[in-house]
XYZ file of C-alpha atoms in Angstrom:
604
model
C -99.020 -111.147 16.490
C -101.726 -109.736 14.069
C -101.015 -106.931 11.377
C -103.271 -104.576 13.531
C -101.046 -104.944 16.999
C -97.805 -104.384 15.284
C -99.638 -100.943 13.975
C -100.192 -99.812 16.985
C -96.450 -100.771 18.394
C -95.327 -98.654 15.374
C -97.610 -95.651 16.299
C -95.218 -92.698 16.192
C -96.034 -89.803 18.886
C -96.372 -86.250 17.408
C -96.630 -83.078 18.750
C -95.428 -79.042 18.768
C -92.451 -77.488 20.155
C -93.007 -74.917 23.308
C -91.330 -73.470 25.575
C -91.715 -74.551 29.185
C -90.230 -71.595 31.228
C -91.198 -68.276 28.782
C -88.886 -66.542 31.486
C -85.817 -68.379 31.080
C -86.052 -68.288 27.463
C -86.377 -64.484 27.682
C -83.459 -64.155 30.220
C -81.120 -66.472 27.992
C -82.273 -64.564 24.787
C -81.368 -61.031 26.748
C -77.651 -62.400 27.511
C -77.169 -63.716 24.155
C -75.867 -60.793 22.837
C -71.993 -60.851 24.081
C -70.904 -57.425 22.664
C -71.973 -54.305 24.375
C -70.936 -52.054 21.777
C -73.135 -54.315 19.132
C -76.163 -53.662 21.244
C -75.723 -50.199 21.076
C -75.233 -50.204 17.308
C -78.852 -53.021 17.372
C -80.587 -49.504 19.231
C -79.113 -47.136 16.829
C -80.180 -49.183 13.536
C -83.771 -49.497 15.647
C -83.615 -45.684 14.908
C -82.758 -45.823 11.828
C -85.618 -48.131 10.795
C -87.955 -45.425 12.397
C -87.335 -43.197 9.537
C -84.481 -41.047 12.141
C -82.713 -38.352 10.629
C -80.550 -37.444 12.970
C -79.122 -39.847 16.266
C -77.543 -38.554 19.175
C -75.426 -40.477 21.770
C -74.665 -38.884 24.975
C -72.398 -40.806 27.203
C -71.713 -39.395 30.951
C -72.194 -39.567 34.311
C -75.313 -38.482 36.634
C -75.765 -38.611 40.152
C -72.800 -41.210 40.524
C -74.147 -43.118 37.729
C -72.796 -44.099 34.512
C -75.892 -44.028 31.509
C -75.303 -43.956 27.566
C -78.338 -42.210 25.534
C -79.750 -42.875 22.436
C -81.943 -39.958 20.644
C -83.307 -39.940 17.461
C -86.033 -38.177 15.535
C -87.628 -41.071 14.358
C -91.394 -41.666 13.730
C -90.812 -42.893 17.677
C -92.815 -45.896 19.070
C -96.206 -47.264 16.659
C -99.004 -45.892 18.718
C -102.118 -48.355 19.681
C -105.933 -47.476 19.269
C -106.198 -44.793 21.447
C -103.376 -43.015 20.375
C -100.462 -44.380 22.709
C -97.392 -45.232 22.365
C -97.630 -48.851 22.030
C -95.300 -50.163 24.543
C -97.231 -53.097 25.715
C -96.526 -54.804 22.297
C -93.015 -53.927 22.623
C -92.919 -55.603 26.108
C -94.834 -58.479 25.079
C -94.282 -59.441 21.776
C -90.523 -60.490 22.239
C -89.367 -62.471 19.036
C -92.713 -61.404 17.130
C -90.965 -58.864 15.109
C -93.399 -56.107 13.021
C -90.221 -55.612 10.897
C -90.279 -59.298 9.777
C -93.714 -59.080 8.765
C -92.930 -55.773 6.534
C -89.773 -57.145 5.132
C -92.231 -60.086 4.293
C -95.010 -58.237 2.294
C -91.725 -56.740 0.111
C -90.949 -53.250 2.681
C -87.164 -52.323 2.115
C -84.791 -50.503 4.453
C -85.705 -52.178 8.094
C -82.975 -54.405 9.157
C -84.307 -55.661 12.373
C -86.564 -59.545 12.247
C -86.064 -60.930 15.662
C -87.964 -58.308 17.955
C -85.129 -58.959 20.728
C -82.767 -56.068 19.790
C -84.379 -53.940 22.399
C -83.586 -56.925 25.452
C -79.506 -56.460 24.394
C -79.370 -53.379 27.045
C -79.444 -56.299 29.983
C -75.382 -56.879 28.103
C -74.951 -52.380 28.745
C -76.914 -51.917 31.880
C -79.242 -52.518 34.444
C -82.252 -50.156 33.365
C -83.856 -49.205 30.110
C -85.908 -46.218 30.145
C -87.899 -45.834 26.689
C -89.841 -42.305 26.246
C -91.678 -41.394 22.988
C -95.288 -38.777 21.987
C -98.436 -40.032 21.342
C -101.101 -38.402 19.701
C -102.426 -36.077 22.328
C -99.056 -34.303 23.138
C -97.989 -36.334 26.076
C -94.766 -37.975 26.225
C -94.987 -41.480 28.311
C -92.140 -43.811 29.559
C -91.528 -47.694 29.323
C -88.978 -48.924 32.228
C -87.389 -52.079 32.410
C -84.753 -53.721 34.479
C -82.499 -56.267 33.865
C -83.531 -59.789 35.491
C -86.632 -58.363 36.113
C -89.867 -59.651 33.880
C -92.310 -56.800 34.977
C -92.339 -53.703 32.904
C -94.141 -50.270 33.850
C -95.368 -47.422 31.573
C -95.991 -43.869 32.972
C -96.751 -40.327 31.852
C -94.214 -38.043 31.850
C -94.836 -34.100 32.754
C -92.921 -32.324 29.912
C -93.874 -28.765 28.766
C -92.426 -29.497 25.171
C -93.290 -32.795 23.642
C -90.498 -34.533 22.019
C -90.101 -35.932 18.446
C -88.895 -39.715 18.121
C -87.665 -41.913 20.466
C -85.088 -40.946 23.683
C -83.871 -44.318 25.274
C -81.706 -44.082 28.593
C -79.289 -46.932 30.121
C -78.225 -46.692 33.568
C -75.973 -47.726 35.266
C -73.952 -49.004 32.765
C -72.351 -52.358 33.650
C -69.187 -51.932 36.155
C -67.053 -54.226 32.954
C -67.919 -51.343 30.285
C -68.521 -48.189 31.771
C -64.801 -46.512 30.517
C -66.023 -47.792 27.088
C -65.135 -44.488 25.514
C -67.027 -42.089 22.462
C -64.015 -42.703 20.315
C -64.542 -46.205 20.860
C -68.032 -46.045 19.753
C -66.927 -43.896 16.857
C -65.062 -46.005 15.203
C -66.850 -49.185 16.100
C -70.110 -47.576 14.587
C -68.135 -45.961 11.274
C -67.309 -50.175 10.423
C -70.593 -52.072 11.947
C -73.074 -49.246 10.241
C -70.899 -47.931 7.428
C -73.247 -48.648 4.163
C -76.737 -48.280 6.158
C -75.485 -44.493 7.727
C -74.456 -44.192 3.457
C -77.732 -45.446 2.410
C -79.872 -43.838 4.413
C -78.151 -40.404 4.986
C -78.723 -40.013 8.961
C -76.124 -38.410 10.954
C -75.212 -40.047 14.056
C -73.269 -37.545 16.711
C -71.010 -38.991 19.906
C -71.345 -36.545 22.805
C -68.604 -38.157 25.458
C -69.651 -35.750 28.297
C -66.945 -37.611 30.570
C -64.313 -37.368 27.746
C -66.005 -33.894 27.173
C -65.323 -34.693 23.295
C -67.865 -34.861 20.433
C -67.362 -37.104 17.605
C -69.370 -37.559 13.872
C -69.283 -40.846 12.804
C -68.731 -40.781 9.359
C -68.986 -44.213 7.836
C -65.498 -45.686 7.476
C -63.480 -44.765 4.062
C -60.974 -47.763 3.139
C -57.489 -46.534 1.474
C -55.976 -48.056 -0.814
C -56.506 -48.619 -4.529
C -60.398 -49.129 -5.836
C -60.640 -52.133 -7.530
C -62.782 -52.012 -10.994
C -63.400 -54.045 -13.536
C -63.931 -57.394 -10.664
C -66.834 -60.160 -11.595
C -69.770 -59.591 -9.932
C -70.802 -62.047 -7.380
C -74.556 -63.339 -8.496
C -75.934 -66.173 -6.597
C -79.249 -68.363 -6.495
C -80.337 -65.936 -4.082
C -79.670 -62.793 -5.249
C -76.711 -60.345 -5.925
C -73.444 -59.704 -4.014
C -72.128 -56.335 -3.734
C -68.587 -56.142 -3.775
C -66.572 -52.843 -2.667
C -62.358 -53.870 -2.265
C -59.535 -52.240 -2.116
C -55.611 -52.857 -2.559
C -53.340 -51.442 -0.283
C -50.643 -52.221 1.734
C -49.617 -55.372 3.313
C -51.071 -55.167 6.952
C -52.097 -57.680 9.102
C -54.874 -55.301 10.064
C -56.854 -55.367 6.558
C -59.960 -57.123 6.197
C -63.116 -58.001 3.618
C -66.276 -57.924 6.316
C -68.960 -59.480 5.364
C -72.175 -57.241 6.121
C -75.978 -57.760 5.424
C -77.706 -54.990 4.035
C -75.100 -52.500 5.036
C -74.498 -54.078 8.839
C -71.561 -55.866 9.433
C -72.252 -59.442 10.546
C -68.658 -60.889 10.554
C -65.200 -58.701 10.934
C -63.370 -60.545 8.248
C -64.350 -63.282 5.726
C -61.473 -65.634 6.606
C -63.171 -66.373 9.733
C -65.400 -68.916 7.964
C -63.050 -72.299 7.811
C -64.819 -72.153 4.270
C -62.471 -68.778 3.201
C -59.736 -69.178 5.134
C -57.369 -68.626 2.489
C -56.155 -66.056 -0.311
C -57.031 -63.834 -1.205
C -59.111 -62.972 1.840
C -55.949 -63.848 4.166
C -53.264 -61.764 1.877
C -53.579 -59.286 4.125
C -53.450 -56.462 1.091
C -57.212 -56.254 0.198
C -59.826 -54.993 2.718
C -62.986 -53.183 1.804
C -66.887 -55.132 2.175
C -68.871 -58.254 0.646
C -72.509 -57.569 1.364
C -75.079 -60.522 0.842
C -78.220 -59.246 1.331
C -80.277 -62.690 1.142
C -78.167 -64.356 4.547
C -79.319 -65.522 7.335
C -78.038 -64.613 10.399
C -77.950 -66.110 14.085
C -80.587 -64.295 15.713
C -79.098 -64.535 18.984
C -76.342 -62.327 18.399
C -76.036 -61.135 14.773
C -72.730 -61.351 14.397
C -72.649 -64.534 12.092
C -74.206 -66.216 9.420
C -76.361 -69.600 9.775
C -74.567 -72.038 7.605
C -77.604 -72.977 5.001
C -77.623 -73.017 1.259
C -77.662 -69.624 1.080
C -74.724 -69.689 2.648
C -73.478 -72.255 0.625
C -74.500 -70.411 -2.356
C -72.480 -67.349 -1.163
C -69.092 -69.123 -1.284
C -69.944 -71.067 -4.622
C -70.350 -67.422 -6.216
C -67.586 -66.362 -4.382
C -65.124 -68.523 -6.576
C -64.907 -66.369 -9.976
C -63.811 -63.156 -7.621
C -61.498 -65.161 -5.519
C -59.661 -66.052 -9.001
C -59.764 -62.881 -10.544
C -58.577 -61.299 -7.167
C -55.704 -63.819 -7.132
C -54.375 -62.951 -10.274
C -54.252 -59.514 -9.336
C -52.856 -59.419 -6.171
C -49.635 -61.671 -8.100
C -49.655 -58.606 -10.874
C -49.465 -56.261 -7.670
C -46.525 -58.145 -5.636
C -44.483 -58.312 -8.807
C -44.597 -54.593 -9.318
C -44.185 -53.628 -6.114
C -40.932 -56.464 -5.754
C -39.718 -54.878 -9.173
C -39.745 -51.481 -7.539
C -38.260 -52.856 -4.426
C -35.606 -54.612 -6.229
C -34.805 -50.928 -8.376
C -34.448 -48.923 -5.063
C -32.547 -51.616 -3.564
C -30.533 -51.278 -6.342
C -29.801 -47.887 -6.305
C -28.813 -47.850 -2.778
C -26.249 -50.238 -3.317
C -24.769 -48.734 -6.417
C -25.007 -45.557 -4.505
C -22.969 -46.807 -1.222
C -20.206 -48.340 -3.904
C -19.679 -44.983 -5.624
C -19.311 -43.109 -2.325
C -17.128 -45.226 -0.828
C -15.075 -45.621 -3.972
C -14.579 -41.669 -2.937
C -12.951 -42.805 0.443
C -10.751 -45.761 -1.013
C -7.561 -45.283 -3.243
C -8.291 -45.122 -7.128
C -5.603 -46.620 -7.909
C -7.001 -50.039 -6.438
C -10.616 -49.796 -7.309
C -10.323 -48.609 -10.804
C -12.511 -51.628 -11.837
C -15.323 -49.850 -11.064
C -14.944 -47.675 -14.393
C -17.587 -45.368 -12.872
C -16.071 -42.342 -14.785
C -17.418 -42.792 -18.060
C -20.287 -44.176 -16.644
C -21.292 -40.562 -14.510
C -19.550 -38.807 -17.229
C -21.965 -39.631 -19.525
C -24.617 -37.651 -17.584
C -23.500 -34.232 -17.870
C -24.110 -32.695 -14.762
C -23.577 -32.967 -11.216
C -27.341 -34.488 -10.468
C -28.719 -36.476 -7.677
C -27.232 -37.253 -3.916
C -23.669 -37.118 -3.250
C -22.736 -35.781 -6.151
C -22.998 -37.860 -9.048
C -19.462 -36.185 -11.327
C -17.471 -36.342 -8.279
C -14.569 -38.642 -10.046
C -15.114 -37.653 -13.415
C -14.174 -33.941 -12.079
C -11.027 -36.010 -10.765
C -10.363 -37.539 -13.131
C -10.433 -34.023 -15.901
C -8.295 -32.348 -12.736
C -5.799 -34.709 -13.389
C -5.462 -34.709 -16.991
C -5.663 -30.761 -16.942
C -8.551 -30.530 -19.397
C -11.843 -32.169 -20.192
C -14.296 -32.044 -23.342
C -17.677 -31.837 -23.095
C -19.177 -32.896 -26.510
C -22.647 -32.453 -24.666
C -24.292 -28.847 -23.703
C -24.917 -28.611 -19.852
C -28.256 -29.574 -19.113
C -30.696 -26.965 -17.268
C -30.770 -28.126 -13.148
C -34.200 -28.092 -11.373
C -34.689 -26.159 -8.409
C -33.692 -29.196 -6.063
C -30.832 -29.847 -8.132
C -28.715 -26.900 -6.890
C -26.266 -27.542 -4.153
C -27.231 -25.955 -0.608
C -24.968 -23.789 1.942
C -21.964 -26.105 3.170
C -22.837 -28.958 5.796
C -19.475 -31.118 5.561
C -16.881 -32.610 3.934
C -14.612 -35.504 2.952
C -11.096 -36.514 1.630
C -11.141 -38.596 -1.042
C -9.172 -41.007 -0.537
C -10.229 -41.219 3.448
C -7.392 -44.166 3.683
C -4.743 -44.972 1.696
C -0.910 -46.665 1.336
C 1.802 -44.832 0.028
C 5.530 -45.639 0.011
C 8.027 -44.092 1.944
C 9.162 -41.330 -0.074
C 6.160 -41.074 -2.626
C 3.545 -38.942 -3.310
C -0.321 -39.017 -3.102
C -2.945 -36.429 -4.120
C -6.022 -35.877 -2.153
C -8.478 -34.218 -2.540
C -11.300 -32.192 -0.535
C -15.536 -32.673 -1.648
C -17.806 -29.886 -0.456
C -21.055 -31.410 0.562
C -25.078 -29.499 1.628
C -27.074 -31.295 3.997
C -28.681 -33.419 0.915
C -24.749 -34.989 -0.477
C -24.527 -32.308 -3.403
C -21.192 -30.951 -4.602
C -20.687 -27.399 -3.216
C -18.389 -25.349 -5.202
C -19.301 -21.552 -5.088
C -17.492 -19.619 -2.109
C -15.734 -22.141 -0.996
C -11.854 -21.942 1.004
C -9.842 -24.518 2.223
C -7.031 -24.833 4.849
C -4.588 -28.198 4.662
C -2.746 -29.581 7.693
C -0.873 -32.133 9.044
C -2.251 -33.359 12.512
C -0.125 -36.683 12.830
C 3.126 -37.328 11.604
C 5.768 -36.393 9.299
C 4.690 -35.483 6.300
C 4.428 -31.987 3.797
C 1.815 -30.655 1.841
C 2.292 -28.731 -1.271
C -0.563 -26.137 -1.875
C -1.915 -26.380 1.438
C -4.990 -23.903 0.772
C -7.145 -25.152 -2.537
C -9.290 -28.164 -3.085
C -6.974 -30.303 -4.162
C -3.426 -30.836 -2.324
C -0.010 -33.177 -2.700
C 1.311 -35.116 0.263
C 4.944 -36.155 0.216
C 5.822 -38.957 2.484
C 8.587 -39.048 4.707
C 11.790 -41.778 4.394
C 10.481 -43.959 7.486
C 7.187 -45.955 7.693
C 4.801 -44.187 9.747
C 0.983 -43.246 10.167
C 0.112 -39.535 8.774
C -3.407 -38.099 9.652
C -3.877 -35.005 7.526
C -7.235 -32.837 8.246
C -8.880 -30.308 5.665
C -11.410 -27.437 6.946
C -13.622 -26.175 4.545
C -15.319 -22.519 5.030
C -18.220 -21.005 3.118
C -19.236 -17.551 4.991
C -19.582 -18.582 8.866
C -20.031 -22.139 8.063
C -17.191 -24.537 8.525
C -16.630 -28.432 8.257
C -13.896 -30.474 8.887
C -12.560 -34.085 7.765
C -9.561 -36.192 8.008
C -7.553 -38.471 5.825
C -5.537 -41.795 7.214
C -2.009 -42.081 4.800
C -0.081 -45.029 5.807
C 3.192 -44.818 4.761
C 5.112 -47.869 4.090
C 8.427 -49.695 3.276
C 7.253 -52.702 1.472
C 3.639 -52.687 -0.732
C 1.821 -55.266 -2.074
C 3.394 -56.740 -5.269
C 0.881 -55.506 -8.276
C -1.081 -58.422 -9.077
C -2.911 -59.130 -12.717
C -6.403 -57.652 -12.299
C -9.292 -57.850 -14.603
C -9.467 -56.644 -18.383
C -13.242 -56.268 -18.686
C -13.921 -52.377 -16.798
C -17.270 -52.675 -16.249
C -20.004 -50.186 -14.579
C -22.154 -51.055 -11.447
C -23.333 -54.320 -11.695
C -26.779 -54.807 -11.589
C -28.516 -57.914 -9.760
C -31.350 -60.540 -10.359
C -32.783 -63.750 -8.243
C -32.590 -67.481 -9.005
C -34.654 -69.819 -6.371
C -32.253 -72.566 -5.297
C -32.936 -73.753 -2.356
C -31.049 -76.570 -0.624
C -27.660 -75.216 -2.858
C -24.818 -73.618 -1.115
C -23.775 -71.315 -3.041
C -25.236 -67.572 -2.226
C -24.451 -65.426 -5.324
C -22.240 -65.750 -8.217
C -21.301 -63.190 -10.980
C -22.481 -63.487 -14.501
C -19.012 -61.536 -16.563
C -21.829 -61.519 -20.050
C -24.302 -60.132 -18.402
C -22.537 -57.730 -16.017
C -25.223 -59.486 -13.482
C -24.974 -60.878 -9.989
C -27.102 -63.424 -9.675
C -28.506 -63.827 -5.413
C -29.642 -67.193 -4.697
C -32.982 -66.242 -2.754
C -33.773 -69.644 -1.874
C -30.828 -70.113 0.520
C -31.064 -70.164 4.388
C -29.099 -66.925 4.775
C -31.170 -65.367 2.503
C -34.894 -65.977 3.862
C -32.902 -65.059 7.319
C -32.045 -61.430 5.972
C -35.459 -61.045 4.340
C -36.986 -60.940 7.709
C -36.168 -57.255 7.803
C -35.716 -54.202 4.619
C -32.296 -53.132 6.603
C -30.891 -56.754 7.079
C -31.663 -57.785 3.199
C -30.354 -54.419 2.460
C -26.826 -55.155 4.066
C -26.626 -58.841 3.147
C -27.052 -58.068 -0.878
C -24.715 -55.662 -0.024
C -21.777 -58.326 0.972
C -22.940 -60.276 -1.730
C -21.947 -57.378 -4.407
C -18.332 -57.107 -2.334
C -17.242 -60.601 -2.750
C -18.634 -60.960 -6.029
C -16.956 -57.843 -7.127
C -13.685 -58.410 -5.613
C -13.313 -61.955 -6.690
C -14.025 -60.693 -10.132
C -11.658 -57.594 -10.170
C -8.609 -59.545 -8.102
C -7.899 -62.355 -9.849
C -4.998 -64.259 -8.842
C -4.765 -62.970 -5.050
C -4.069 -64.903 -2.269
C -7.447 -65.876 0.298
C -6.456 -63.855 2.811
C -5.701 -60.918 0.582
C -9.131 -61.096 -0.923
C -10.744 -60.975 2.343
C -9.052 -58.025 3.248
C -9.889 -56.648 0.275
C -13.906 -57.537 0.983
C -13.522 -55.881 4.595
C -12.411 -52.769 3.198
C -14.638 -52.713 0.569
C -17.537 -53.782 3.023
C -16.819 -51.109 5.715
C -16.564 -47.751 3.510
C -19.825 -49.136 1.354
C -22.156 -50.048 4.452
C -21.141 -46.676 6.148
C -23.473 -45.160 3.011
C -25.912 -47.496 3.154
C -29.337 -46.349 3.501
């Protein structure tokens, strides 16, 4: 075969693309759009790239039918050469876009480039009635239906012309017609938030049917402004960058928006960031890349190009430096979790060392620890057993001057009170002093006006002194169970509270307990997990170490109130082991029950 023939087998056939059904392109362009509520915002930015000042959107219902409007004062519809509104362009120049050709020659502030925005009503309803001024004073409409490819324009009869554009759906789709003004609200205050900013125009929901009105206002993130981030510069232009830190929430997002309209709810919807920071679920706020392409079909994504590409390779420096502060933030805020977790704990020990003989939980040494205050501050009154413990000796010394209470710090009227010890042994013929604690609604001492009135509403027993804050029970010669009940009075208020003595033949033989009296331990975490062991106490460092890698633990983190009770038990063994040295197992464990049940009854 010569050179010439197998040329001419080679030959390569060329042509242009074109459509072959214009119709069928239009009707698949007009369905493209799969969010109704994005269509409307498409109308409202078409209103906003007319130069409006002010929008309107009426929702409601006429003659049986459902219609949304859109009104705006806008420069309304480009007349033609005699002065028309030019709605045969509009009709017939779908995909030829004027704003494309502006945004080429350098014209900022139009958002539109496809020329199909207007065709997205065939997703709301099944007419579109279009009515704008020309230049002699009369106001003309464009109609179109859906599935329909003919259009008609007529004049209107209006006695006064009207400014801008006023475009009428109806009958809204039977899927979205209870698609409420709220709805709309809130949908435009996120899609529209930095172009309604930018340009100043002040959109107004009328929801005739909800007979509500609603501003939108664009959407305000909470949280904690971030400063001081790098700026996002790619090969095609800056990234503006607007985040905030707040709470954990699954609900918080980074959109990504073009040119102040959203294009895509949350960055982590792109495999490409579908990871931390943008999935932490504590930063939300917007990433707006001006220079993006998006899918004309429906604008609510992003062609995958290099400027795409771009975008995520300048993305990297902020995803670092957004890292690194998100780990500063969960520190803190576990440091601040750990001190009120804390607190509560040391706080449920001291009241329910209160309810539980001193005698066997002196190993708490809280005295000189609250003693060393001054003052009765803080819930459930802080001096409680140093008062006790001055009481008993007849006198205390106070080296220190009282210290001036706030406001808050003074105890309210009487709301109830308690017998310290709430449960206790005694032997049969012994004594045991108990004493009655005043309490206001918030758990502060109350000590001004104050009467009391002892009695015996269960066995055998007498009390000495029957009628102050402080009284003497004497048990009886035979083992028995006494209940003995206080009322306190302040004016007309009155609370009552009783006191379990069990009164015994045969105690517990005293058994060596510890040396080192120690205050409230505090507690810290060591990750270890696969080990046993939960918690164990560190005597040097007055420390109880929680073993937050263990099965039970991640279990109890699930929820504050769980983690709350578990670290809780934790302290109770730890403690008791410590402070009861030498006691049988099943001594110890009763111990740890009664420890556990008067402490978790003040946990909170």
């Amino acid at each position: 075969m010569s050179a010439s023939s197998k040329r001419s087998t080679r030959r390569d056939v060329t042509g242009r693309l074109r459509i072959g059904d214009d119709w069928n392109a239009i009707h698949i362009i007009a369905l493209s759009q799969s969010n109704p509520l994005k269509a409307v915002a498409e109308l409202i930015e078409n209103s906003i790239d007319a130069g409006a000042r002010t929008i309107t959107v009426v929702r409601g219902r006429e003659r049986g039918q459902a219609y949304l409007k859109v009104i705006d004062d806008g420069e309304g519809v480009p007349l033609d050469d005699d002065g028309r509104p030019n709605f045969k362009h509009v009709a017939t120049h779908i995909c030829d876009s004027l704003k494309r050709r502006l945004k080429a020659r350098g014209v900022q502030g139009v958002q539109g480039e496809f020329g199909i925005g207007l065709l997205s009503f065939w997703t709301v309803g099944e007419t579109l009635s279009m009515i704008s001024v020309g230049d002699d004073a009369q106001t003309y409409e464009m109609r179109m239906a859906r599935d329909d490819p003919n259009y008609t324009v007529t004049k209107l009869r209006r006695l006064v012309p009207q400014v801008g554009v006023e475009l009428t759906i109806r009958p809204l789709l039977a899927g979205i017609r209870q698609f409420s003004g709220e709805k709309l609200q809130w949908y435009l205050a996120s899609e529209l938030r930095d172009r309604i900013r930018r340009s100043g125009v002040e959109i107004v929901i009328v929801d005739r049917q909800a007979r509500a009105e609603y501003r939108v206002q664009p959407r305000e993130f909470s949280g904690q402004l971030l400063h001081q981030l790098p700026s996002p510069v790619a090969q095609f232009g800056d990234v503006y960058v607007e985040l905030y830190l707040a709470d954990s929430d699954a609900g918080n997002r980074v959109g990504l928006y073009r040119s102040g309209t959203r294009v895509v709810e949350s960055l982590a919807e792109f495999p490409e960031l579908d990871r931390p920071p943008w999935t932490s679920g504590v930063v939300q706020g917007v990433l707006d890349a001006p220079f993006l392409n998006l899918t004309p079909g429906t604008r609510l994504g992003v062609i995958r190009d290099e400027r795409f590409a771009a975008l995520i390779e300048a993305l990297a420096p902020l995803e670092h430096a957004l890292g690194e502060l998100i780990e500063q933030q969960r520190r803190a805020a576990e440091e601040r979790t750990n001190r009120t977790t804390l607190q509560a704990i040391q706080r449920a020990f001291r009241e329910a060392l209160l309810a539980l003989p001193r005698e066997d939980y002196d190993w708490f040494d809280v005295d000189r620890e609250r003693a060393g205050r001054g003052s009765r501050t803080g819930r459930g009154g802080s001096n409680d057993l140093a008062d006790d413990a001055a009481s008993a000796d007849g006198a205390a010394i106070d080296d220190n001057p009282p210290v001036q209470r706030e406001f808050f710090e003074h105890p309210g009227p009487l709301h109830k009170v308690q017998i310290a010890p709430a449960a206790c042994v005694v032997s049969i013929g012994q004594s045991k002093r108990l004493h009655a604690l005043a309490r206001d609604g918030g758990g502060r001492q109350v000590d001004a006006d104050l009467t009391f009135a002892w009695r015996i509403v269960e066995g055998e027993a007498a009390l000495s002194e029957a009628e102050g804050e402080f009284v003497t029970l004497a048990a009886p010669q035979e083992p028995q169970l006494v209940r003995v009940a206080v009322v306190a009075s302040q004016a007309a208020r009155t609370a009552e509270a009783q006191s379990l003595v069990t009164v015994t033949d045969s105690l517990l033989p005293e058994r060596p307990k510890s040396d080192a009296r120690r205050g409230l331990p505090e507690y810290t975490f060591e990750k270890r997990p696969g080990e046993l062991w939960r918690s164990r106490y560190d005597v040097a460092q007055n420390v109880v170490v929680v073993n937050n890698g263990h099965r039970d633990f991640v279990y109890a983190s699930r929820a504050k109130s769980t983690k709350l009770r578990y670290l809780c038990r934790l302290f109770a063994k730890e403690l008791v082991l410590h402070n009861f040295p030498g006691y049988a197992p099943e001594e110890l464990l009763e111990r740890m029950i009664e420890l556990s049940l008067y402490t978790e009854e003040s946990l909170r």
